[in-house]
Short mmCIF file of C-alpha atoms and ligand atoms in Angstrom, two decimals:
data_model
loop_
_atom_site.label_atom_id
_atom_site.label_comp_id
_atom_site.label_asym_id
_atom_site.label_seq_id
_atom_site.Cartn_x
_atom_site.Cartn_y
_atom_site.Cartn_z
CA UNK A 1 -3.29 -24.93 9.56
CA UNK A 2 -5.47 -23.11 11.61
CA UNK A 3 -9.04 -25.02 11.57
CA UNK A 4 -11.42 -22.73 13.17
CA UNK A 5 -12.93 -25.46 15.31
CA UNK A 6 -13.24 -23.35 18.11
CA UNK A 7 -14.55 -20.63 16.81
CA UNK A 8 -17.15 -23.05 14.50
CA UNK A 9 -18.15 -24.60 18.37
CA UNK A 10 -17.79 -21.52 20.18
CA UNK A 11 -18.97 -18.50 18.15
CA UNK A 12 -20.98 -19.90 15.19
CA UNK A 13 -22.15 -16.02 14.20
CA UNK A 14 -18.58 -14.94 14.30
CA UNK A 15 -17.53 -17.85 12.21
CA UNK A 16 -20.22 -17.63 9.66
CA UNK A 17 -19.02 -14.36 8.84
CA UNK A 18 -15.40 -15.44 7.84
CA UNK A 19 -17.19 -18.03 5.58
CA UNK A 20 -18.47 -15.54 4.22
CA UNK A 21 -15.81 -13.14 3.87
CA UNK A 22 -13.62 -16.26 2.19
CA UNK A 23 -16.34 -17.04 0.20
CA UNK A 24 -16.00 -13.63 -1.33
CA UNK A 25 -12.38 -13.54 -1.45
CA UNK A 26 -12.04 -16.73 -3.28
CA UNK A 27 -15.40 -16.09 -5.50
CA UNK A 28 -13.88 -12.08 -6.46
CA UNK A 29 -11.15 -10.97 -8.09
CA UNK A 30 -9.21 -8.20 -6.04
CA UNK A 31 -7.90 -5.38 -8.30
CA UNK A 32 -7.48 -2.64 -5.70
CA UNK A 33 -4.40 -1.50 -5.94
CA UNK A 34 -3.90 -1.82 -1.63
CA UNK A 35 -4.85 -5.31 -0.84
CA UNK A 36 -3.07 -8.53 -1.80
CA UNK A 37 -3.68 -12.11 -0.08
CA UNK A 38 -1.16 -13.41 2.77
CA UNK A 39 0.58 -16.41 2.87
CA UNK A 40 -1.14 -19.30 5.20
CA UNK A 41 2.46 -19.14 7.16
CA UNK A 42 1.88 -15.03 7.48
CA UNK A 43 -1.72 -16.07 8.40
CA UNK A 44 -0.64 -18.39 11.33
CA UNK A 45 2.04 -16.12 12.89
CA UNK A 46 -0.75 -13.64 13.29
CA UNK A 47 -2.84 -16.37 14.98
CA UNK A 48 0.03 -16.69 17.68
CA UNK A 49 -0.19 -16.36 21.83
CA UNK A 50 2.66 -13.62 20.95
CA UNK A 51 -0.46 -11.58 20.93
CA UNK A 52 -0.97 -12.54 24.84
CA UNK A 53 2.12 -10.16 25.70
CA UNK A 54 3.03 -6.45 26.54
CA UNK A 55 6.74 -5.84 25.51
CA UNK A 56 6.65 -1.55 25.62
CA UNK A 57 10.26 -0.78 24.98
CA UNK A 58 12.62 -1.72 22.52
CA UNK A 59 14.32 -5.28 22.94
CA UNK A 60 16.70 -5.03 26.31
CA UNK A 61 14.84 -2.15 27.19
CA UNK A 62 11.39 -3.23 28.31
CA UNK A 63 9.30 -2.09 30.78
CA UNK A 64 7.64 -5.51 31.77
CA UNK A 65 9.40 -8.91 32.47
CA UNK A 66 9.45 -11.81 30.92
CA UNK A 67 10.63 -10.58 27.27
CA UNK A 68 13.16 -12.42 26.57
CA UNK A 69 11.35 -14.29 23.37
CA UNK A 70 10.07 -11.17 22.17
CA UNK A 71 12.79 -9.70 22.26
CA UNK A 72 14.38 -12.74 19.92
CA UNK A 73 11.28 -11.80 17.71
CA UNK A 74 11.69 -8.32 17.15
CA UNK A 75 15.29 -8.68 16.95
CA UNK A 76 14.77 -11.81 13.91
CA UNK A 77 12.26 -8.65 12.39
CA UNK A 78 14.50 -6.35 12.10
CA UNK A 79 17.53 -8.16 10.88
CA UNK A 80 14.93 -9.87 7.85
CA UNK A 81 14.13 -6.27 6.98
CA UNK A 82 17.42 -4.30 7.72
CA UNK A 83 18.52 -6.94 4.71
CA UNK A 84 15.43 -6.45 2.38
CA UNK A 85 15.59 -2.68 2.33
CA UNK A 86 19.55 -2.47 2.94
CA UNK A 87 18.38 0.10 5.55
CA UNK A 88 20.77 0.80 8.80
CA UNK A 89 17.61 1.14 11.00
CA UNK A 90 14.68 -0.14 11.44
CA UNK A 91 11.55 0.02 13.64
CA UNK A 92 9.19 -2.68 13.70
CA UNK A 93 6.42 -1.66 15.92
CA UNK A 94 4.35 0.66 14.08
CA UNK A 95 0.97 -0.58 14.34
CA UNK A 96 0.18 0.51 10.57
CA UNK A 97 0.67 3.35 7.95
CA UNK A 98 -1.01 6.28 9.12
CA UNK A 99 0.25 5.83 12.12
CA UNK A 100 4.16 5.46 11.69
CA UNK A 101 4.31 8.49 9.37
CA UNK A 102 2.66 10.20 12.78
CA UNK A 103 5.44 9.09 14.06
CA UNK A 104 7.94 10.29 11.17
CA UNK A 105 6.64 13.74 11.67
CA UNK A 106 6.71 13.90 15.40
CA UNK A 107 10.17 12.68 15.53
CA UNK A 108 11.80 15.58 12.59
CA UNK A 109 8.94 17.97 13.29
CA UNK A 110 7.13 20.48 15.23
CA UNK A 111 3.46 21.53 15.18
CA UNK A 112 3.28 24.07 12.63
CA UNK A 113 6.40 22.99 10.71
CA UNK A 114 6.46 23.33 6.72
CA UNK A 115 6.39 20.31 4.97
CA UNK A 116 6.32 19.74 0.60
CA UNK A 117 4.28 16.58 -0.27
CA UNK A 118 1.90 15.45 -3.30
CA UNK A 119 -1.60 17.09 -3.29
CA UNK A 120 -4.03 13.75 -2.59
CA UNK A 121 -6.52 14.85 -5.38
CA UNK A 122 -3.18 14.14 -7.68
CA UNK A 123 -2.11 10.37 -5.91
CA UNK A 124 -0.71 11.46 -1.85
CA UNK A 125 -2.14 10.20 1.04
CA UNK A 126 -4.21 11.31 3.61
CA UNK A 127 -1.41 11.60 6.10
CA UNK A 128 0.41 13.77 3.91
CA UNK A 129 -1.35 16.84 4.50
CA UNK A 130 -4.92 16.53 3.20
CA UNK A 131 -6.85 19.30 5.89
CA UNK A 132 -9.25 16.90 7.31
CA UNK A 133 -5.96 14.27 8.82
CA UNK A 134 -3.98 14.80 11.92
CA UNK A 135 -1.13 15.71 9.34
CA UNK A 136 -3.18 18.85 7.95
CA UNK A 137 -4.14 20.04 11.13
CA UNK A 138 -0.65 19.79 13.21
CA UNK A 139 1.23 20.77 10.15
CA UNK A 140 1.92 23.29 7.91
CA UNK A 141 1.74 21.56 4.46
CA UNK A 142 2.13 22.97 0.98
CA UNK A 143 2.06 20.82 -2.06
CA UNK A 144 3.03 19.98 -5.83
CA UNK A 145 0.75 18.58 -8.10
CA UNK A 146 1.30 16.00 -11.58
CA UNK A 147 2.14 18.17 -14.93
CA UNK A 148 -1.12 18.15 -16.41
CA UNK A 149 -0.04 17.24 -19.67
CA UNK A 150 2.28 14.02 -18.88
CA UNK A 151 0.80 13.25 -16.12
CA UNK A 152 4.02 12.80 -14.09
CA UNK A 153 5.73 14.52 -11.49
CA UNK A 154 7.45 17.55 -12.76
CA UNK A 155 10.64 17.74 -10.61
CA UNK A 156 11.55 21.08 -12.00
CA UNK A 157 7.97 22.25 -10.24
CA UNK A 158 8.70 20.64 -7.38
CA UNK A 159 12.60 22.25 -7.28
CA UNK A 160 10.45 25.77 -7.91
CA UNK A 161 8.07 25.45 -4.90
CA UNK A 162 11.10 24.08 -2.86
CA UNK A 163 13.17 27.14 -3.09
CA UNK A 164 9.89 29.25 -2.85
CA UNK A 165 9.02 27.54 0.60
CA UNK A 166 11.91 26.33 1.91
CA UNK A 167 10.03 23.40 3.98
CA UNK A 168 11.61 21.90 6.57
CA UNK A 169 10.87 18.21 5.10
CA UNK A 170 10.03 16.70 1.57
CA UNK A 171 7.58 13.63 1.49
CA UNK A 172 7.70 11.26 -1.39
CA UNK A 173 5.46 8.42 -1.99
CA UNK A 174 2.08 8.05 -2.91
CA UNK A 175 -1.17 6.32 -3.16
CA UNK A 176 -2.13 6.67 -6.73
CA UNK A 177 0.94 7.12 -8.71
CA UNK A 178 1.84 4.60 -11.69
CA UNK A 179 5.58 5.68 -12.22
CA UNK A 180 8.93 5.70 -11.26
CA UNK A 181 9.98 8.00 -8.64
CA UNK A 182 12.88 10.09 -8.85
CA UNK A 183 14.37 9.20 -5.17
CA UNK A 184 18.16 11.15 -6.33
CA UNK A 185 16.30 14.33 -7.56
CA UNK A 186 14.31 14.59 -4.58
CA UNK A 187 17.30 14.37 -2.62
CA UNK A 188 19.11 16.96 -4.41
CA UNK A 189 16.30 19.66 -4.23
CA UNK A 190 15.82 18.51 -0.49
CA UNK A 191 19.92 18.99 0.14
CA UNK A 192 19.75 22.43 -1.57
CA UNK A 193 16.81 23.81 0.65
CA UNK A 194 18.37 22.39 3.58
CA UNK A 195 14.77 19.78 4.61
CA UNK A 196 14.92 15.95 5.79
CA UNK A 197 14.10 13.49 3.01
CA UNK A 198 10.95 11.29 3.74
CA UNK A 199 9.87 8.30 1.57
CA UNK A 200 6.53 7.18 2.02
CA UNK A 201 6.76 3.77 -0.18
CA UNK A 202 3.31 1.67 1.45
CA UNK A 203 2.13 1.03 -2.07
CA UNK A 204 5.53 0.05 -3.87
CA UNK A 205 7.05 -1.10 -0.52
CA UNK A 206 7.15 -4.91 -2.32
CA UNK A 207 8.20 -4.28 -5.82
CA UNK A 208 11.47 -2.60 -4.15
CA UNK A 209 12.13 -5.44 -1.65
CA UNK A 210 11.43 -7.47 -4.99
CA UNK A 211 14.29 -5.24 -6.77
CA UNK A 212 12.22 -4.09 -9.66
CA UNK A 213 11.72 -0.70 -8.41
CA UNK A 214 14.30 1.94 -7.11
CA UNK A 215 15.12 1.48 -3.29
CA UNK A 216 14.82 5.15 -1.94
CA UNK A 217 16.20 3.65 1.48
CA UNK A 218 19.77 4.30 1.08
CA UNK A 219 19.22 7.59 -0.62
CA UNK A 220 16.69 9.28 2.06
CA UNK A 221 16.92 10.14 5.79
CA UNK A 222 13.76 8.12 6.87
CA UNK A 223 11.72 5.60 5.13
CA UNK A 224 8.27 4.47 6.26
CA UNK A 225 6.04 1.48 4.45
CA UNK A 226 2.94 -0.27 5.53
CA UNK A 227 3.58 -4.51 5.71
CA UNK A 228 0.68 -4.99 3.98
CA UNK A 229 -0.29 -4.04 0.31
CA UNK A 230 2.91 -5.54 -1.92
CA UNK A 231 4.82 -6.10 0.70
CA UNK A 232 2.16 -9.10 1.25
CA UNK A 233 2.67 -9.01 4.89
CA UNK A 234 0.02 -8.69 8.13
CA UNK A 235 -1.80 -5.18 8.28
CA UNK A 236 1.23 -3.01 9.92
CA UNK A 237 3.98 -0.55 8.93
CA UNK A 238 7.74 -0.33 9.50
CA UNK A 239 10.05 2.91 9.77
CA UNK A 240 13.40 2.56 8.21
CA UNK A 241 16.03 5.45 8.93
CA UNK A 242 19.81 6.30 8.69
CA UNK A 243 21.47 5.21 12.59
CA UNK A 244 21.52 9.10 13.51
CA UNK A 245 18.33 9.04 13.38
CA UNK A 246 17.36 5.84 15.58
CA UNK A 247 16.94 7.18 18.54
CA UNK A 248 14.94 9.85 17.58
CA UNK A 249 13.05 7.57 15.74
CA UNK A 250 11.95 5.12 18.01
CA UNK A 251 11.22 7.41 20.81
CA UNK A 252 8.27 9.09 18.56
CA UNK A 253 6.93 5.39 17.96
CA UNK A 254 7.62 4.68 21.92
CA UNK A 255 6.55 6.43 24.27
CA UNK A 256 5.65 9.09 21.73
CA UNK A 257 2.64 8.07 19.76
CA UNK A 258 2.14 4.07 21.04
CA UNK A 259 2.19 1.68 23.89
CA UNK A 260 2.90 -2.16 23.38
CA UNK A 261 3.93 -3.34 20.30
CA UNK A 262 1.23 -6.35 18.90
CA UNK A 263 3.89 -8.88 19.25
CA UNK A 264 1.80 -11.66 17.19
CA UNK A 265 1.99 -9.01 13.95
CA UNK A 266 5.70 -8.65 14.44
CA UNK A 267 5.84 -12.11 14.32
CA UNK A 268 3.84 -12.11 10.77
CA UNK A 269 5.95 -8.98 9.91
CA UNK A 270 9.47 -11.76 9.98
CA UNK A 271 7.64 -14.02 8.31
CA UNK A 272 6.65 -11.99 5.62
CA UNK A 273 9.95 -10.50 5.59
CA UNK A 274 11.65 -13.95 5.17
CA UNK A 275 9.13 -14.91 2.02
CA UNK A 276 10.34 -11.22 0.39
CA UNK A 277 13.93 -12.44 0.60
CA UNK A 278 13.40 -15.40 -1.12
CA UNK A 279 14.34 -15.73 -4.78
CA UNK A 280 10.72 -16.54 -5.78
CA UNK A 281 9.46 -13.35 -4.61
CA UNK A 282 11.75 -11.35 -6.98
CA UNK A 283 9.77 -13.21 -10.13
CA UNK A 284 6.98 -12.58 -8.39
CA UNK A 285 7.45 -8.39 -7.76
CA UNK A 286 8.41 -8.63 -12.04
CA UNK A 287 5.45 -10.37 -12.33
CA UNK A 288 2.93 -8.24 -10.70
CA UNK A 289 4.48 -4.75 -13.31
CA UNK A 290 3.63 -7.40 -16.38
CA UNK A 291 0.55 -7.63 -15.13
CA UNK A 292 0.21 -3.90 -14.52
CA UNK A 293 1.32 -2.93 -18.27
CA UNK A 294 -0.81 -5.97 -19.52
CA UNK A 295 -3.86 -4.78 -18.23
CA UNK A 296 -3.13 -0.76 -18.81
CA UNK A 297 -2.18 -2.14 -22.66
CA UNK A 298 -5.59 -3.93 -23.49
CA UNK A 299 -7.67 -1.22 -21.60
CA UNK A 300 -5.73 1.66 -23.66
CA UNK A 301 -6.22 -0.73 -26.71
CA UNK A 302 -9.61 -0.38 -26.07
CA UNK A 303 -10.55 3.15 -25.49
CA UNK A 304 -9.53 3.87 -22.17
CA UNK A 305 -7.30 6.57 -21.25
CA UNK A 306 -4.79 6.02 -18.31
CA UNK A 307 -3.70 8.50 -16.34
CA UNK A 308 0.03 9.48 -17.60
CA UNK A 309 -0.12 6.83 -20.61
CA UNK A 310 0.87 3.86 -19.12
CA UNK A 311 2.48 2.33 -15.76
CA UNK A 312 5.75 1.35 -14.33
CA UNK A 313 4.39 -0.02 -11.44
CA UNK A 314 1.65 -1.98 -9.98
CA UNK A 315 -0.96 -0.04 -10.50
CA UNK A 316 -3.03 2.78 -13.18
CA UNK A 317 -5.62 5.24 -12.89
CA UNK A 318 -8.24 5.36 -15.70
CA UNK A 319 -9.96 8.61 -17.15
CA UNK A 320 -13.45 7.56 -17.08
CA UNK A 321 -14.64 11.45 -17.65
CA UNK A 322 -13.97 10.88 -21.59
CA UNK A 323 -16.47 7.58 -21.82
CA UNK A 324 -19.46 10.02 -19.87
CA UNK A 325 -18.70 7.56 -16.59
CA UNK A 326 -18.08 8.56 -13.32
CA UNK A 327 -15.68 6.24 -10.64
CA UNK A 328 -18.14 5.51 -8.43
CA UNK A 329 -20.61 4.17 -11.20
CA UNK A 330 -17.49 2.19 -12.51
CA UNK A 331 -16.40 1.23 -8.96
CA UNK A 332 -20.39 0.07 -8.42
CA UNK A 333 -20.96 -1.87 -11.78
CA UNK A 334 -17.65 -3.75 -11.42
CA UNK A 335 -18.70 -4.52 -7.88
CA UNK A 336 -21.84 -5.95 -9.11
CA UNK A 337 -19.76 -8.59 -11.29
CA UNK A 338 -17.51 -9.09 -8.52
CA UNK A 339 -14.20 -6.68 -9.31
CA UNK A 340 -13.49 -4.81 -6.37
CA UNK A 341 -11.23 -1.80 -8.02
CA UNK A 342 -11.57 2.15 -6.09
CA UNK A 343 -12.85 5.03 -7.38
CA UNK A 344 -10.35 7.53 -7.79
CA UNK A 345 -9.33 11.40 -8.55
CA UNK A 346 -7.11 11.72 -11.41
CA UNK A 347 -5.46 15.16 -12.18
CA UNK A 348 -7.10 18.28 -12.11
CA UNK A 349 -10.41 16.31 -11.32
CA UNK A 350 -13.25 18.45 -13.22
CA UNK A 351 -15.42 16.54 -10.78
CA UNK A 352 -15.83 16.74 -6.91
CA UNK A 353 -13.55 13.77 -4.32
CA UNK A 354 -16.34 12.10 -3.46
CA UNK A 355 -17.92 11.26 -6.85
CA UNK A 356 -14.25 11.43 -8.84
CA UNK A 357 -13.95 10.84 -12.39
CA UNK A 358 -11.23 7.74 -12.15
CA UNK A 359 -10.91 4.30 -10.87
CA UNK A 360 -7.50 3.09 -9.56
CA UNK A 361 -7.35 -1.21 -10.60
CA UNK A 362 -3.89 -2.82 -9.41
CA UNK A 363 -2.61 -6.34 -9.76
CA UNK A 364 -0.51 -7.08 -6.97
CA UNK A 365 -3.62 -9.71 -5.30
CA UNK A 366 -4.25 -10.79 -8.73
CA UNK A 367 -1.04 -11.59 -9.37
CA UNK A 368 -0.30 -13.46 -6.24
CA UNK A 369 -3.10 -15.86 -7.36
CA UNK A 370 -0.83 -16.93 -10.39
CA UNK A 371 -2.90 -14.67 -12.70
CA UNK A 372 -0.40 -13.73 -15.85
CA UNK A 373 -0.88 -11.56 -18.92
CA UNK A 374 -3.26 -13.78 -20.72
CA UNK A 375 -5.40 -13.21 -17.87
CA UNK A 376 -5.12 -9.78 -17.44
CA UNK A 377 -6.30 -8.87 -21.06
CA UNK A 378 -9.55 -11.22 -20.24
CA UNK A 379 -10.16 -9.55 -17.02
CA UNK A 380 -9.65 -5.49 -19.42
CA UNK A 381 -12.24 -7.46 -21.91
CA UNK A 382 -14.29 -8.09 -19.08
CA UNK A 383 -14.20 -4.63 -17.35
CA UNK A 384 -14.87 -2.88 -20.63
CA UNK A 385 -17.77 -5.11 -21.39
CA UNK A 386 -18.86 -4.42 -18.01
CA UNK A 387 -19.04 -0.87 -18.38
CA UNK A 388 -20.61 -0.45 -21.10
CA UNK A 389 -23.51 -2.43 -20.41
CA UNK A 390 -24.00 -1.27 -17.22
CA UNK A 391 -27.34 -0.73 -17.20
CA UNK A 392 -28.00 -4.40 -19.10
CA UNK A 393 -28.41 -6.74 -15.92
CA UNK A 394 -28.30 -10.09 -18.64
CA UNK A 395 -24.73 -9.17 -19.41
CA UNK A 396 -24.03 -8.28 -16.14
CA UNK A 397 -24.68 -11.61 -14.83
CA UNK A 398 -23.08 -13.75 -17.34
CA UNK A 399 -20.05 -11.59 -16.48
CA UNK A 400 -20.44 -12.24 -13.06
CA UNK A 401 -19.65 -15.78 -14.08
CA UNK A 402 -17.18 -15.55 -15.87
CA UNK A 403 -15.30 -13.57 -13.48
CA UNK A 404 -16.27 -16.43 -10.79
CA UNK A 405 -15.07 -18.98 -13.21
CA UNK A 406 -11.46 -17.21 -13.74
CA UNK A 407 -11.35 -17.02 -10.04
CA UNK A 408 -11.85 -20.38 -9.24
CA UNK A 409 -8.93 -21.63 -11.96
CA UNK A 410 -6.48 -19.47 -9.47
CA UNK A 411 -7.57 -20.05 -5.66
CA UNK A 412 -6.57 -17.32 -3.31
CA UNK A 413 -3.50 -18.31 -1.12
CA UNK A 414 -5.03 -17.39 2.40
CA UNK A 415 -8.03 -19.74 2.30
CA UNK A 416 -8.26 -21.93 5.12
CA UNK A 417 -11.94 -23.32 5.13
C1 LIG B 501 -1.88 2.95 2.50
C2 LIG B 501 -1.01 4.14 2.71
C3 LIG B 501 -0.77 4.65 3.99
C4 LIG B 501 -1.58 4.29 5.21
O1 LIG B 501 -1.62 3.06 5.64
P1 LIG B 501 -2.70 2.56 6.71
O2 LIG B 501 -2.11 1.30 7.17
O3 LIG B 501 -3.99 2.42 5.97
O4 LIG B 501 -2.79 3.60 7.79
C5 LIG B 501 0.16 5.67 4.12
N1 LIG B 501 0.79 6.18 3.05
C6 LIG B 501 0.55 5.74 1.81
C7 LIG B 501 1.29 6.35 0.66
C8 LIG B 501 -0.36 4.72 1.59
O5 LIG B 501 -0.62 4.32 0.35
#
C-alpha cells in the first residue's frame, strides 16, 4: 500500500491536503449520484511508472519504441471489458466522459449534423447538446424531454420528433434519470429514420456490467461510459462499438481528438475491469438499486416527492419546490451536516438552472461502504430532519454527528493514511 512517505518528507503542504481530503471522505457520507470510492488495488495501478510513458497509437501500431508492455496492458484492458459489456470493440484510451463522446461525434458526424438527445434541464448531459458545450456549438441538436406527468421518457414523443427531424444520430443515456431505458425502442425508431444508435451509459455503466440493468451494448452501434461513477474505476471513459465501426472509432480518439494515452489509468481501467467481473460485484450492483428504492421509499414515506415516483436505478431526484425549498439550500444544509448530494433540475423546472428546485442523492459510494437498507432509511430520517431545521444550528450539529458516527461504522475503501 502506497504510504505517502515521500510526499509526507518531500511536499508536507501537498500532503496535508490529502489528509485532509481523506479526512473528509471517511468523516462524510457521499450521496452524489457520480462519485463512488476505488478499490486500494484501483488506487495503486493509478500510482504506477506506466504513467512515465508515451504509447500514441493503438497496440502494434505505436509511434514511439519501447511499447511492448503497454501494449500487453491495453491489450489485458480491452479483453476484461470486451467480456464485461459483451461488446466486439472497444477503446480504452479516452481520457474521460466528455471527452470520448467528442470523440463519438467526430467519428459518425459532421459539424452541423442533426442529432436527438435528452434536454439537460430533464436528466442529459452537457455533452449532449446543452448550447454552452462543444456539442451545442459544433452540432445541430434537437431534443425530447420526460412526460410531465410520469415523469419518464415517452418513447412515442421521442418516435414523433424522430420522424419530424430525421437526425442523423440518437443519444441515449443520461445524468439524472432514475429508470429503465428502453435500449430496443430506441433502436427501432433510430432504424426507421435511418440515424446511428449512441448509448451514453457513464452513470449506469456499473449496474449493467453488474447485470442488473439492460446492456444497450449489443443492441446499439456505439457505446461510450466514463470508468468512474458505478463502474468504480479511475477517472476515465471507454468507447465500445460494433467491429465496422473500429476503425472509425479509434481514429477520432487517435489522432483525432488526443495524443498519448495515460497508460497508468489504463492500467486502473483492467483492474477495475477485473473486480466488475467478479461474482461479488454482481451482489454488489443489486445492492446499490436496494439501496436506491430504500432511500426513495422512506423519503416518499415522508413527504418527499421523487421525480417519476420511484427509481430503478441508482439514483432519484427529489421535488423540493412542494416543501418551499430550493436545491441549492438543500444541497447547502446537507453539506453543513456532512451529505454531499447535487442540486438538481427536475422537469419543467418552474425555477432557473442555477438555483433549481431538486437535489439528485445516489447510493452507489454509500453502498460500496457496506451501507444496506437499514441504513439508508436512517440516513432519509436524517436528511428530512435536516431540512427542516435548517435554520436551527443545535440540530444541525447533533446531526452532524450522527452522520460522522454512521460513517465511521462503514470506513471508506480507498483510505490509505
Ligand atoms: C458524467 C457524465 C459524462 C461526462 O463525464 P466526465 O468524465 O465528467 O467528462 C458524460 N455523459 C454522462 C451521461 C455523464 O453522466
Amino acid at each position: 500500500m502506497p504510504s505517502y512517505s515521500y510526499l509526507q518528507q518531500f511536499d508536507p503542504q501537498l500532503f496535508s491536503l490529502l489528509q485532509k481530503e481523506e479526512e473528509r471522505q471517511n468523516n462524510e457520507l457521499e450521496l452524489i449520484a457520480s462519485e463512488n470510492y476505488v478499490s486500494r488495488a484501483v488506487l495503486e495501478a493509478m500510482a504506477t511508472v506506466f504513467t512515465n510513458k508515451y504509447s500514441e497509437g493503438y497496440s502494434g501500431h505505436r509511434y514511439y519504441g519501447g511499447n511492448q508492455v503497454i501494449d500487453e496492458l491495453e491489450n489485458l484492458a480491452i479483453e476484461r471489458a470486451k467480456k464485461l459489456f459483451s461488446a466486439e470493440h472497444v477503446n480504452v484510451q479516452a481520457l474521460s466522459g466528455s471527452p470520448a463522446n467528442a470523440a463519438v461525434y467526430m467519428a459518425f458526424l459532421e459539424p452541423g449534423d442533426k442529432v436527438l438527445g435528452l434536454r439537460l434541464d430533464h436528466g442529459g448531459h452537457l455533452s449532449h447538446g446543452h448550447n454552452v458545450n462543444f456539442s451545442g456549438r459544433l452540432y445541430n441538436f434537437v431534443q425530447y424531454g420526460l412526460n410531465p406527468e410520469t415523469g419518464r421518457i415517452d418513447m412515442d414523443e421521442v418516435r414523433k420528433i424522430a420522424l419530424q427531424e430525421k437526425p442523423k444520430m440518437i443519444v441515449a443515456g443520461f445524468s439524472a434519470y432514475s429508470r429503465e431505458i428502453e435500449w430496443e425502442k430506441f433502436k427501432e425508431i433510430a432504424d426507421e429514420v435511418g440515424a446511428f444508435t449512441f448509448a451514453d451509459i457513464a452513470h449506469i455503466a456499473g449496474l449493467i456490467a453488474g447485470g442488473v440493468a439492460k446492456n444497450p451494448v449489443p443492441i446499439f452501434d456505439v457505446v461510450s461510459t466514463t470508468t468512474h461513477k458505478t463502474l468504480r474505476g479511475p477517472r476515465g471513459a471507454i468507447i465500445m462499438c460494433k467491429e465496422k465501426f473500429a476503425k472509425q472509432i479509434d481514429r477520432a480518439i487517435f489522432p483525432g481528438m488526443q495524443g498519448g494515452p495515460h497508460d497508468h489509468i489504463t492500467a486502473a481501467k483492467a483492474v477495475a475491469f477485473g473486480e466488475a467481473l467478479k461474482p461479488e460485484f454482481k451482489v454488489y450492483a443489486q445492492q446499490i438499486i436496494n439501496n436506491s428504492r430504500a432511500l426513495a421509499n422512506k423519503l416518499s414515506s415522508l413527504g418527499y416527492q421523487v421525480v417519476s415516483g420511484g427509481t430503478d436505478n441508482h439514483l432519484m431526484v427529489v421535488n423540493l419546490h412542494p416543501r418551499g425549498l430550493s436545491g441549492k439550500e438543500a444541497e447547502q444544509t446537507l453539506e453543513n451536516i456532512g451529505i454531499s448530494v447535487s442540486r438538481s433540475t427536475i422537469p419543467n423546472d418552474p425555477n432557473p438552472p442555477l438555483n433549481p428546485s431538486g437535489i439528485r442523492i445516489g447510493t452507489p459510494a454509500a453502498t460500496t461502504r457496506g451501507m444496506k437498507e437499514n441504513e439508508m432509511e436512517q440516513v432519509a430520517i436524517i436528511i428530512d430532519s435536516a431540512l427542516n431545521n435548517k435554520n436551527n444550528s443545535e440540530t444541525l450539529n447533533t446531526l452532524k454527528q450522527e452522520v460522522r458516527k454512521l460513517c465511521q461504522k462503514f470506513p471508506s475503501p480507498s483510505a490509505t493514511l
